[in-house]
Tab-separated table of C-alpha atoms in Angstrom:
chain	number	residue	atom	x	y	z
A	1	UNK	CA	-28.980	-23.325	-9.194
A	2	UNK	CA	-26.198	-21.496	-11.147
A	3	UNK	CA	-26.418	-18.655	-8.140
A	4	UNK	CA	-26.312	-20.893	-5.230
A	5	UNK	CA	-22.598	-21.944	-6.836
A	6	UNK	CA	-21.722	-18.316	-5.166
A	7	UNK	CA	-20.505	-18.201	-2.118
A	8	UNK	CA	-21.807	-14.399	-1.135
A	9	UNK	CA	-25.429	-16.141	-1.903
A	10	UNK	CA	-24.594	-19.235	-0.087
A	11	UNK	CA	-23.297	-16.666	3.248
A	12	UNK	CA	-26.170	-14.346	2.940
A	13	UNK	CA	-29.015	-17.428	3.118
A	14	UNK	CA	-26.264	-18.223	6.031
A	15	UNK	CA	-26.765	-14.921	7.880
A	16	UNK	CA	-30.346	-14.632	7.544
A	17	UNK	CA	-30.691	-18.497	8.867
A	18	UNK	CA	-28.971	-17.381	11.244
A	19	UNK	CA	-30.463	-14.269	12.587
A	20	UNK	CA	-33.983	-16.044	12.494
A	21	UNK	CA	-32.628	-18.696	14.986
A	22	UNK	CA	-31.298	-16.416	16.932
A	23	UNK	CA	-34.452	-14.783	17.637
A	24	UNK	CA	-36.687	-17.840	17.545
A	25	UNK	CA	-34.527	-19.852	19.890
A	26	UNK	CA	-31.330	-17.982	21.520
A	27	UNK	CA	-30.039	-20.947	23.386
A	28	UNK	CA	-30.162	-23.285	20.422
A	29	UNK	CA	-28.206	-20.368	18.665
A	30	UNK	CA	-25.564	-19.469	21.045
A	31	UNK	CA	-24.354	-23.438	20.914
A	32	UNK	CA	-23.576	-22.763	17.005
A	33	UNK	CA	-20.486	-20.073	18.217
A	34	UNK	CA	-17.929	-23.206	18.223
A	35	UNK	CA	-18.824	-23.270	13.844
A	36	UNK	CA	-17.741	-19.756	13.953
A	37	UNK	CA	-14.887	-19.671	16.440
A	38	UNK	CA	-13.917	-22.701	14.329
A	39	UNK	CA	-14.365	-21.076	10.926
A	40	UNK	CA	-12.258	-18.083	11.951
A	41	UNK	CA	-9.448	-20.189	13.877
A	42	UNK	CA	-8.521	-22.424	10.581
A	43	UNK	CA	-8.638	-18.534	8.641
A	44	UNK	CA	-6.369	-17.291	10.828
A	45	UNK	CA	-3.831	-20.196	11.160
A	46	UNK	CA	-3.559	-19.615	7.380
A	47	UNK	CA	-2.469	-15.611	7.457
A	48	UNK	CA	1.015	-15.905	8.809
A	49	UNK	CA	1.855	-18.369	5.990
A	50	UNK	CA	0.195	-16.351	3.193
A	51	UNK	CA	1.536	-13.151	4.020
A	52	UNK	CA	5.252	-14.588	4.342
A	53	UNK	CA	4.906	-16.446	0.994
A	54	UNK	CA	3.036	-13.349	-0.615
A	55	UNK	CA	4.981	-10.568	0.347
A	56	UNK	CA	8.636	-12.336	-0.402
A	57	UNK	CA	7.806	-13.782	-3.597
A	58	UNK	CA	6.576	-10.156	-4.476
A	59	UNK	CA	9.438	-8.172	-2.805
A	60	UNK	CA	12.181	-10.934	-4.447
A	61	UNK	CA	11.181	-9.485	-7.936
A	62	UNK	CA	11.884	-5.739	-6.626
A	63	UNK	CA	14.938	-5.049	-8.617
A	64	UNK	CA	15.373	-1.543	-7.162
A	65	UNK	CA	15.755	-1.329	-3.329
A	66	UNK	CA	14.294	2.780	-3.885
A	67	UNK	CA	11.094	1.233	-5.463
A	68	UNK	CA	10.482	-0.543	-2.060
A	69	UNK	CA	11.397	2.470	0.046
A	70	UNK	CA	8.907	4.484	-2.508
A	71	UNK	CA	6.444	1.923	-1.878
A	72	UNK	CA	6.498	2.440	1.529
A	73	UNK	CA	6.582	5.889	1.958
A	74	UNK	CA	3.284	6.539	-0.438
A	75	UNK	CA	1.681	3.898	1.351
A	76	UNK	CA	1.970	5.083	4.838
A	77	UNK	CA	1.189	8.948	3.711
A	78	UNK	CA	-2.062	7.328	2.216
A	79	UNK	CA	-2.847	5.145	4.955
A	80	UNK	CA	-2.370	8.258	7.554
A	81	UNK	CA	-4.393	10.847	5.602
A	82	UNK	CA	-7.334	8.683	5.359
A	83	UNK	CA	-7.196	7.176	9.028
A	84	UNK	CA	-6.861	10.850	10.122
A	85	UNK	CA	-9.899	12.353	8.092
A	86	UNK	CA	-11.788	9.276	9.256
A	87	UNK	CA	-11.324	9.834	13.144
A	88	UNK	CA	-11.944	14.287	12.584
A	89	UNK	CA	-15.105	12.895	10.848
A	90	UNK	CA	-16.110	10.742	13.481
A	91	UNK	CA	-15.741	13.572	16.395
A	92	UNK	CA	-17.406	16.339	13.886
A	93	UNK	CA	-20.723	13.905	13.482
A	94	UNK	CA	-20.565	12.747	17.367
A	95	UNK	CA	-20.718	16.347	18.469
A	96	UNK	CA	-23.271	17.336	15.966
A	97	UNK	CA	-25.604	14.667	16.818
A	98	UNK	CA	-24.712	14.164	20.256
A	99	UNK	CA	-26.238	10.352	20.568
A	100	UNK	CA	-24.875	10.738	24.565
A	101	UNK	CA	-26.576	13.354	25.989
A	102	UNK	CA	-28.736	13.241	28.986
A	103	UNK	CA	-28.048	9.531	29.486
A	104	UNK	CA	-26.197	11.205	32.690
A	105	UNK	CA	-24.648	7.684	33.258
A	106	UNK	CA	-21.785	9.292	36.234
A	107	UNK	CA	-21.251	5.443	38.340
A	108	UNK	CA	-20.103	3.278	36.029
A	109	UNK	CA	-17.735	0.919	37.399
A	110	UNK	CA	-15.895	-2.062	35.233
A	111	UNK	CA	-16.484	-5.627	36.259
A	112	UNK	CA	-15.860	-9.116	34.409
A	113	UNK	CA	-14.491	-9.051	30.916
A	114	UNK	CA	-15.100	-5.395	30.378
A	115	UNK	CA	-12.437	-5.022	33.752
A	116	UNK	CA	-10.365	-7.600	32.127
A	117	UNK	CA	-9.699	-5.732	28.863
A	118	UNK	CA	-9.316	-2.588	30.806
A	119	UNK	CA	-5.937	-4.055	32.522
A	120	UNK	CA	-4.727	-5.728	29.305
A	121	UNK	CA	-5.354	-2.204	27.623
A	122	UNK	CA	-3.194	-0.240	29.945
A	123	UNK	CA	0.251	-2.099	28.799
A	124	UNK	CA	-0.312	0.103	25.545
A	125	UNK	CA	2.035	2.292	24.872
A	126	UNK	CA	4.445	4.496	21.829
A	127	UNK	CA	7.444	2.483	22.558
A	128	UNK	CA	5.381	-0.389	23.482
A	129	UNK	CA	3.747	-0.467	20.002
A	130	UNK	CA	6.913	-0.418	18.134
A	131	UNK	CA	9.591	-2.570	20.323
A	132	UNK	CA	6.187	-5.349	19.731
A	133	UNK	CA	6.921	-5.152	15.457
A	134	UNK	CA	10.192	-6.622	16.720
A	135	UNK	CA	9.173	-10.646	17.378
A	136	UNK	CA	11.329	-12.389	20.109
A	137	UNK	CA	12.240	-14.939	17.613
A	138	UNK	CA	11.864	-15.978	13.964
A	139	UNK	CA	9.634	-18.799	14.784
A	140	UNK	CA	7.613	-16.767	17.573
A	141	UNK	CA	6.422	-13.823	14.778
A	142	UNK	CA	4.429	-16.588	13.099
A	143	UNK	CA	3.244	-18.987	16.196
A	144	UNK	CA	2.022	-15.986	17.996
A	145	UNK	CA	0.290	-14.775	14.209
A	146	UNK	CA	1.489	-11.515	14.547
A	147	UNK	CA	0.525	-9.566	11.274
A	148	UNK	CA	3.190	-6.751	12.200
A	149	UNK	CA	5.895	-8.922	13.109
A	150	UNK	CA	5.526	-11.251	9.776
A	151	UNK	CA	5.255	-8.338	7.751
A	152	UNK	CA	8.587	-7.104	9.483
A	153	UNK	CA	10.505	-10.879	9.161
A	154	UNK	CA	8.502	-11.058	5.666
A	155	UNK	CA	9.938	-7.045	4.106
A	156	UNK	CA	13.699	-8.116	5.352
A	157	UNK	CA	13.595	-11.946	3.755
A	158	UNK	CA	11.977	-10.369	0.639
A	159	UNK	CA	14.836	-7.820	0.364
A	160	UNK	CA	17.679	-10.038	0.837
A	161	UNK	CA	16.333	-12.528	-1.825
A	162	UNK	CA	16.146	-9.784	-4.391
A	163	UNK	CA	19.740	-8.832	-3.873
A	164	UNK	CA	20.811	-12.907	-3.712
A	165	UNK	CA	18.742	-13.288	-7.103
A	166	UNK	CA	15.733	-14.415	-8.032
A	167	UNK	CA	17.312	-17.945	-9.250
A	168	UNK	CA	17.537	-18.620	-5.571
A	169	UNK	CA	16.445	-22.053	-4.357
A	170	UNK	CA	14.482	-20.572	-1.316
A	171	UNK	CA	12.149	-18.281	-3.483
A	172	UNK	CA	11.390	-21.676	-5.590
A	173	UNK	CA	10.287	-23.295	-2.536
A	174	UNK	CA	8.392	-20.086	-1.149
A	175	UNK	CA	6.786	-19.948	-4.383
A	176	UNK	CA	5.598	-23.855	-4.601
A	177	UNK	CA	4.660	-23.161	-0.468
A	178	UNK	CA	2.359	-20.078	-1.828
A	179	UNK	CA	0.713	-22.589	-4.297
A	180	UNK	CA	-0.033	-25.368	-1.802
A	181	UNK	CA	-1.339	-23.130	1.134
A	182	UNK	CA	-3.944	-21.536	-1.371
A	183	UNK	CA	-5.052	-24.909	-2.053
A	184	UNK	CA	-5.984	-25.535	1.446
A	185	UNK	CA	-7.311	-22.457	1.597
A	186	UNK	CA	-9.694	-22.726	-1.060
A	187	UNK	CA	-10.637	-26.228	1.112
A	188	UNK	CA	-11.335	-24.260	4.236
A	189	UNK	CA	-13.147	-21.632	2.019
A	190	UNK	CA	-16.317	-23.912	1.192
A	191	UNK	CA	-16.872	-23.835	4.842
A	192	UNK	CA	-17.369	-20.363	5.256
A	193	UNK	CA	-21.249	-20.493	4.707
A	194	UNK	CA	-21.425	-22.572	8.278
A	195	UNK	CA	-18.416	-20.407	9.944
A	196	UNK	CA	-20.610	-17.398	8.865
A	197	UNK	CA	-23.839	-19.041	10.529
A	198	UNK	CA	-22.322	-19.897	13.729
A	199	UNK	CA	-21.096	-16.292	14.122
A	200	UNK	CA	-24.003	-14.601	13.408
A	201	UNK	CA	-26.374	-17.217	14.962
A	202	UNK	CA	-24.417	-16.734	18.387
A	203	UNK	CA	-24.462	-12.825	18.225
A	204	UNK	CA	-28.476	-12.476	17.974
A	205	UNK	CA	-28.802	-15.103	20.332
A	206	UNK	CA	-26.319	-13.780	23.056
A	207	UNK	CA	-27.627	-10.177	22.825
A	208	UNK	CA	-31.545	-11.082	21.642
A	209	UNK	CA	-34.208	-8.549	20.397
A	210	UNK	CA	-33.960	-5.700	23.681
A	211	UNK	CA	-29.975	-5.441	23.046
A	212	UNK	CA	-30.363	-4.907	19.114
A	213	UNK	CA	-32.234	-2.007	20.183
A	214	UNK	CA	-30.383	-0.552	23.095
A	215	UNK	CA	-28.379	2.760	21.915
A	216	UNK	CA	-29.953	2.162	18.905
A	217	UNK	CA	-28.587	5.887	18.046
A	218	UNK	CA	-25.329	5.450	18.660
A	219	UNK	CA	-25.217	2.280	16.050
A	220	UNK	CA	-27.449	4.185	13.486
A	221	UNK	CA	-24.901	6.918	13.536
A	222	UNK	CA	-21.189	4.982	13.137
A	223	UNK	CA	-22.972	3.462	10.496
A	224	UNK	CA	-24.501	6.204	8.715
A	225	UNK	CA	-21.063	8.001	9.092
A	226	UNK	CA	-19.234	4.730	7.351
A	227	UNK	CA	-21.611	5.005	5.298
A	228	UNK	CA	-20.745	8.718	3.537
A	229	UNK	CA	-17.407	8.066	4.658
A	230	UNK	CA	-17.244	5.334	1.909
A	231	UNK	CA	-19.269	7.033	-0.345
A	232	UNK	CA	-18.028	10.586	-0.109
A	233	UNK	CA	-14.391	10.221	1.234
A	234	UNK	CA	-13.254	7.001	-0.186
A	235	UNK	CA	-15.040	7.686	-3.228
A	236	UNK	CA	-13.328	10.462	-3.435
A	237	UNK	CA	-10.165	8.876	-3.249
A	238	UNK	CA	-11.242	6.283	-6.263
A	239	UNK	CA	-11.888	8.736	-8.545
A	240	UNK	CA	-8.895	10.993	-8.084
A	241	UNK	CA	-6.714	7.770	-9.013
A	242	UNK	CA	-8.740	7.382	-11.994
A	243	UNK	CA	-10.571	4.424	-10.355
A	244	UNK	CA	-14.181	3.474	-9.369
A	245	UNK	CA	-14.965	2.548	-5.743
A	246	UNK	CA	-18.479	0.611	-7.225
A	247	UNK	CA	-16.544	-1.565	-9.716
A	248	UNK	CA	-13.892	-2.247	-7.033
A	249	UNK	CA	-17.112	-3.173	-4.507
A	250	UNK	CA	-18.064	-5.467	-7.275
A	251	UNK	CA	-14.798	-7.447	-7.471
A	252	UNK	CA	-14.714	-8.071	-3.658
A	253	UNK	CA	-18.121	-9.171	-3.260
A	254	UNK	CA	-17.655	-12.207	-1.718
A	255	UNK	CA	-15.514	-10.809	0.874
A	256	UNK	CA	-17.669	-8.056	1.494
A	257	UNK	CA	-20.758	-10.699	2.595
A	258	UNK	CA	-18.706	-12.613	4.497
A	259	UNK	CA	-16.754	-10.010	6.432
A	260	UNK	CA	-20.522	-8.826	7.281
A	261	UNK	CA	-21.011	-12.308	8.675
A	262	UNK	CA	-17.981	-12.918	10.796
A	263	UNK	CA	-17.605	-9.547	11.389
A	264	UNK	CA	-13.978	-9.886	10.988
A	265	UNK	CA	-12.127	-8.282	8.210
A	266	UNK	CA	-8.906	-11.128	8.801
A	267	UNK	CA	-11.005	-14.046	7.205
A	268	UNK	CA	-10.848	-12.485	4.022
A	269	UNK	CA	-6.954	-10.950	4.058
A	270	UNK	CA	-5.849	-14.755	2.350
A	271	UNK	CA	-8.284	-14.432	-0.760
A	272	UNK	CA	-7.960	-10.672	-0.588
A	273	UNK	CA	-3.923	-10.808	-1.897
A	274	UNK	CA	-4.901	-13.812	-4.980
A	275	UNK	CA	-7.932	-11.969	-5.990
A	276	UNK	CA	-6.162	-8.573	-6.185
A	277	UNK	CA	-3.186	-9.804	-7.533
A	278	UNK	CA	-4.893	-11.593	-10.421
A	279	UNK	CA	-7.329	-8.693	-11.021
A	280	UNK	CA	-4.347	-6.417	-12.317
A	281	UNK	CA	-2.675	-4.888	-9.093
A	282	UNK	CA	1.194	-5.840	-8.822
A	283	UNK	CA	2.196	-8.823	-6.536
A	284	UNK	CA	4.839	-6.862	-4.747
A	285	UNK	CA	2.067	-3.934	-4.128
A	286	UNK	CA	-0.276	-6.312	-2.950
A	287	UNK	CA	2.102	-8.344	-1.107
A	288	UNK	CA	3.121	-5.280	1.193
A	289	UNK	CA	0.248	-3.055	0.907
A	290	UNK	CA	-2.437	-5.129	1.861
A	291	UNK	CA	-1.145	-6.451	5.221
A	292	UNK	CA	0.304	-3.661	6.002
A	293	UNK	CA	-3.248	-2.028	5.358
A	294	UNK	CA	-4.302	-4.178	8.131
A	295	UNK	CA	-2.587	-2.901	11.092
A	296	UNK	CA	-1.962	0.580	9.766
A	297	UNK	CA	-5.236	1.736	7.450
A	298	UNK	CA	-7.925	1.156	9.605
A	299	UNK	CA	-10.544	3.379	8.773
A	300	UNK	CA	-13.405	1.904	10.352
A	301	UNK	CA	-11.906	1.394	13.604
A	302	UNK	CA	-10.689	5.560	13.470
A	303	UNK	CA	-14.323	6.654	12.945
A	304	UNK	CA	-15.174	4.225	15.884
A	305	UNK	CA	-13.020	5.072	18.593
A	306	UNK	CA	-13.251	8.892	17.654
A	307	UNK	CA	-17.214	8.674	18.068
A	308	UNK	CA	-16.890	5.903	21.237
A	309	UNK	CA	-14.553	8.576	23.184
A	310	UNK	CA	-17.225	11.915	22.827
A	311	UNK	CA	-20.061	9.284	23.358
A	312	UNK	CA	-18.374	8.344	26.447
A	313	UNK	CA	-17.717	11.852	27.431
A	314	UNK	CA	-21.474	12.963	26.392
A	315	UNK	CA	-23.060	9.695	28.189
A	316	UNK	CA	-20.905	10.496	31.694
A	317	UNK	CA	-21.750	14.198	31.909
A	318	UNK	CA	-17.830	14.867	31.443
A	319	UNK	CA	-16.592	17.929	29.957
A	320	UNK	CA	-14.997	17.906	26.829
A	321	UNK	CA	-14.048	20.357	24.643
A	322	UNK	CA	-13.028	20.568	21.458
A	323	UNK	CA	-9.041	21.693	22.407
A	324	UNK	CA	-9.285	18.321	24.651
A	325	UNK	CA	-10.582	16.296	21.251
A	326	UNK	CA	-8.031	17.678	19.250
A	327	UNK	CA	-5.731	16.102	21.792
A	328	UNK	CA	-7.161	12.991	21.863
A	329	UNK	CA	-7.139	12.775	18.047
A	330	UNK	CA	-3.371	12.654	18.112
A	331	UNK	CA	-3.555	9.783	20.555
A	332	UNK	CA	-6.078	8.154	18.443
A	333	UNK	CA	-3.393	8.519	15.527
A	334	UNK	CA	-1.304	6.167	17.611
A	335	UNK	CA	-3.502	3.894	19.912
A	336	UNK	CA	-5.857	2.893	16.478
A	337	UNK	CA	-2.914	1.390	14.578
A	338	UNK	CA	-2.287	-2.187	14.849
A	339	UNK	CA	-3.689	-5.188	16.958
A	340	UNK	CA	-6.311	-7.422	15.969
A	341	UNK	CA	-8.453	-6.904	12.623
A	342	UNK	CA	-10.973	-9.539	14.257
A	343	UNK	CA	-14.329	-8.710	16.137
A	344	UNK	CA	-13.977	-6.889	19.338
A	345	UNK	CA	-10.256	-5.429	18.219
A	346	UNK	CA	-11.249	-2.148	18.277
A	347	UNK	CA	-13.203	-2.317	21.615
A	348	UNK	CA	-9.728	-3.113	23.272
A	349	UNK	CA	-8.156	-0.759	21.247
A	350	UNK	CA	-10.689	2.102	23.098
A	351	UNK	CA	-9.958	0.694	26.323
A	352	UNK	CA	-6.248	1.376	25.467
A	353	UNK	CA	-7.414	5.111	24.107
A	354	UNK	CA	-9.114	5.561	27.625
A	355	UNK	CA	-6.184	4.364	29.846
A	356	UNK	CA	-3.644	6.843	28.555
A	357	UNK	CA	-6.785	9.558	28.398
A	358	UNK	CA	-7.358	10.092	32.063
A	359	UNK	CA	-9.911	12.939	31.504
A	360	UNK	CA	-12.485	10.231	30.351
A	361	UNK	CA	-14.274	7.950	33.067
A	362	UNK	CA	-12.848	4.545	32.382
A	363	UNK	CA	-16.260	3.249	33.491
A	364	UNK	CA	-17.763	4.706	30.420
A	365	UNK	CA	-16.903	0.919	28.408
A	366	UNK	CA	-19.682	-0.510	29.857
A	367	UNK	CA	-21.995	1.476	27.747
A	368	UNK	CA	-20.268	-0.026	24.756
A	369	UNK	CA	-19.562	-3.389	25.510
A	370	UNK	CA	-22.549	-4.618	25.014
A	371	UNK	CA	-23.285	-3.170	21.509
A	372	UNK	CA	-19.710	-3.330	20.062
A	373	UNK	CA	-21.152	-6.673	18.553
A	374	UNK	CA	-23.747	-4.203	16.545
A	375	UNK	CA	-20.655	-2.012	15.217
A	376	UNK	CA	-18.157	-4.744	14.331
A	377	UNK	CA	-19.289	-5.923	11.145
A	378	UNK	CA	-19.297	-2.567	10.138
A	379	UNK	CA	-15.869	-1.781	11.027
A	380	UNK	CA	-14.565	-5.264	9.474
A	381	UNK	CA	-16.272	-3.890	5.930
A	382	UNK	CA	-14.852	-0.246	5.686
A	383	UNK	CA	-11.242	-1.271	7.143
A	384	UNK	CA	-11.576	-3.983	4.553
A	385	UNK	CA	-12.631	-1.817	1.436
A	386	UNK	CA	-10.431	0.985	2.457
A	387	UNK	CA	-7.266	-1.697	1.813
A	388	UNK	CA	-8.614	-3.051	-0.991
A	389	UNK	CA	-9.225	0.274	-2.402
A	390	UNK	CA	-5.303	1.245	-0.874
A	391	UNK	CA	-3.364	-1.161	-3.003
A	392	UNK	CA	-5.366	-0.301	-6.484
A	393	UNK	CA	-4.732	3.537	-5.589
A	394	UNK	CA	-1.092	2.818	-4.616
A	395	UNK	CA	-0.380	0.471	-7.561
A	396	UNK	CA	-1.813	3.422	-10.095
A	397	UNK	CA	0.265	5.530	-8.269
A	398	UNK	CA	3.678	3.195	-9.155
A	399	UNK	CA	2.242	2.545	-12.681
A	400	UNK	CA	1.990	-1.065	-11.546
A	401	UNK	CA	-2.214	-1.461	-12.457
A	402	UNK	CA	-3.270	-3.341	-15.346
A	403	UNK	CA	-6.814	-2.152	-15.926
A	404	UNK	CA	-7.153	-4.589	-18.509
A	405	UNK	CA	-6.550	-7.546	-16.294
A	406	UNK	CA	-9.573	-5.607	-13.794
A	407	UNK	CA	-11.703	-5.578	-16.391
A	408	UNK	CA	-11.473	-9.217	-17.785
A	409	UNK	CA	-11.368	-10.776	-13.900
A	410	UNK	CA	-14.425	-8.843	-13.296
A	411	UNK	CA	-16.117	-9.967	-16.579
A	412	UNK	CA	-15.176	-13.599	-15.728
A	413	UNK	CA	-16.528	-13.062	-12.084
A	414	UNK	CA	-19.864	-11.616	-13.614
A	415	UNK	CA	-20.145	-14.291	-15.789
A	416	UNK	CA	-19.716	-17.250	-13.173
A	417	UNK	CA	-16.395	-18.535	-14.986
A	418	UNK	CA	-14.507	-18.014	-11.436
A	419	UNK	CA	-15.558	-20.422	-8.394
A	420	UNK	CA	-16.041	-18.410	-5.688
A	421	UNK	CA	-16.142	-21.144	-3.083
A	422	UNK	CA	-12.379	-21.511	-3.277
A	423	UNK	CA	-9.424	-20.335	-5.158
A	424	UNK	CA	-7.976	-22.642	-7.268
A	425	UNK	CA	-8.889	-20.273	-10.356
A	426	UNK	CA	-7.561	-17.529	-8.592
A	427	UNK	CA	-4.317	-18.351	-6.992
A	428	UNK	CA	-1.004	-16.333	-7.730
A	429	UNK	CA	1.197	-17.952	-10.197
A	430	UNK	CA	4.308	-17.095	-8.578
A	431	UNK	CA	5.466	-14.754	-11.267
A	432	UNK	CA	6.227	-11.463	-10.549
């Protein structure tokens, strides 16, 4: 009874509830989306809070302005070597296996939502992407739950508090906000085990037995190469810091399953920054790292678009060599970063790839539309362990990681003396 208490246990009988409906009866299942839409709505009306509160009361007890600037610095150099070996990855194991070719699919045309993405796509571009970090208005960065633009509004409030003092009557009532919103988040937490049903239960059922088959390569591959890509690449990355990817896998468990079951790596970002806070990582290098992590370190979504774009190319019959990849790498390096961490992000982030690509058919998203559902939990879980992994390698890198703390939360977590079906244990304490 003890393990039922969990809540990875409680998702997992979730998921496999809900892939058993969805195969047994796919209407019944479908009607169960509204739980998950639901489930991931109430996550992500709490993220624009969080991620204010979290990053100024961590930025407030900067002292020195050059830490921050350090901070920043290391962390985009780290997020852009990774990102960048993920996508050359991608395009090495795409043109080795070649899951495209003689599919000789030359008249694809776009129609309904697949058409409809296409146009929205083909606003994107450079100065697009950056003017957008800039919100209209104070109020509009967080309405509109723009992770970019409240990190922006979030880094320039957090500065200016540090230099007023930390006595300052605004950071007390940041700090007391922080406490209260992870209160109602550990509420909405204990209904994650539906939210993950209702996502899960509505994918099988939309997309049935024939579609979890179809381009059954393709999916077999992106996650094979996630696969050694965590394994080899990020645990690589782990144990040059002095740090083990498993352990770190261990700690995040919970977010792990249910980032699987949503397959969206934004319903975990709120008890992401208390867990990794508490288990020994800095506030202020959580506070920045993390959400930053989100719309810049996207692993999972690099090796996807970089294996999408020569499928595309392999699937059409279009030429493609590997001068005109190396190309589109370096417009990969821009059109992957930011947007949406939710399911179906990175499907409109291709469609953006393709629009300012012109040598690729733009008809060639059909072929992925309909298994993008297959490949989106699996981009949710490596774009999520990459950033967790991020802000342990970053703090080690400021000497701001208590392995002792790791050690004792993870003890406590094996031993059952942390409720994982909220966060009341886990919350920051406001101190810096």
């Amino acid at each position: 009874m003890a393990l039922l208490k969990q809540l990875y246990i409680q998702v997992l009988i979730a998921i496999v509830l809900a892939i058993a409906l969805g195969l047994a009866a796919p209407d019944a299942a479908v009607a169960m989306k509204p739980l998950g839409d639901a489930f991931i709505a109430l996550l992500r009306m709490m993220l624009a809070p969080i991620i204010f509160c979290s990053v100024v009361t961590g930025l407030a007890h900067v002292a020195d302005m050059r830490q921050l600037g350090r901070l920043a610095l290391k962390a985009l150099f780290y997020f852009e070597v990774l990102t960048t070996i993920g996508m050359a990855l991608g395009f090495v194991v795409v043109n080795l296996v070649q899951p495209g070719l003689g599919l000789h699919a030359k008249s694809l045309t776009l129609s309904g939502k697949v058409a409809t993405i296409a146009t929205t796509a083909s606003d994107f571009t450079a100065v697009h992407f950056f003017l957008s970090i800039i919100p209209n208005t104070l109020v509009s960065a967080f309405s509109e739950g723009q992770i970019l633009q409240v990190l922006f509004i979030s880094v320039l409030v957090g500065a200016a508090i540090s230099l007023v003092g930390r006595d300052s009557l605004v950071l007390r009532g940041i700090t007391e906000g922080q406490d209260i919103l992870f209160r109602i988040l550990g509420f909405i937490m204990r209904l994650a085990p539906l939210g993950a049903f209702g996502a899960m239960a509505a994918a099988v059922g939309s997309f049935g037995v024939a579609t979890l088959l179809y381009l059954a390569k393709l999916v077999a591959l992106y996650w094979l190469t996630c696969l050694f890509f965590t394994v080899v690449i990020l645990g690589a990355a782990a144990a040059l810091a002095g740090l083990s990817l498993l352990r770190i896998c261990r700690l995040i468990r919970d977010e792990i399953v249910l980032t699987f079951g949503t397959a969206s790596g934004e319903v975990v970002l709120p008890r992401l920054m208390a867990k990794l806070e508490q288990a020994g990582a800095d506030k202020a290098v959580v506070g920045f790292v993390l959400p930053a992590g989100y719309s810049f370190n996207l692993a999972g979504t690099s090796i996807y678009m970089a294996i999408a774009v020569a499928f595309i190319a392999q699937a059409t019959d279009t030429p493609f060599s590997w001068q005109q990849q190396i190309a589109v790498l370096g417009v990969l390096l821009l059109t992957s970063k930011g947007g949406t961490t939710v399911a179906g992000g990175a499907f409109i982030k291709l469609a953006a790839t393709l629009q300012t690509v012109r040598a690729l058919p733009l008809g060639g998203l059909s072929l992925l539309f309909g298994v993008d559902r297959l490949l989106a939990p699996c981009i949710a879980l490596i774009n999520v362990i990459g950033n967790t992994l991020a802000v342990f390698v970053i703090a080690k890198w400021e000497g701001l990681y208590d392995p002792a703390r790791f050690d004792d939360y993870l003890a406590q977590q094996a031993a059952g003396l942390i409720e994982s079906s909220g966060l009341e244990t886990v919350a920051p304490s406001g101190h810096g």
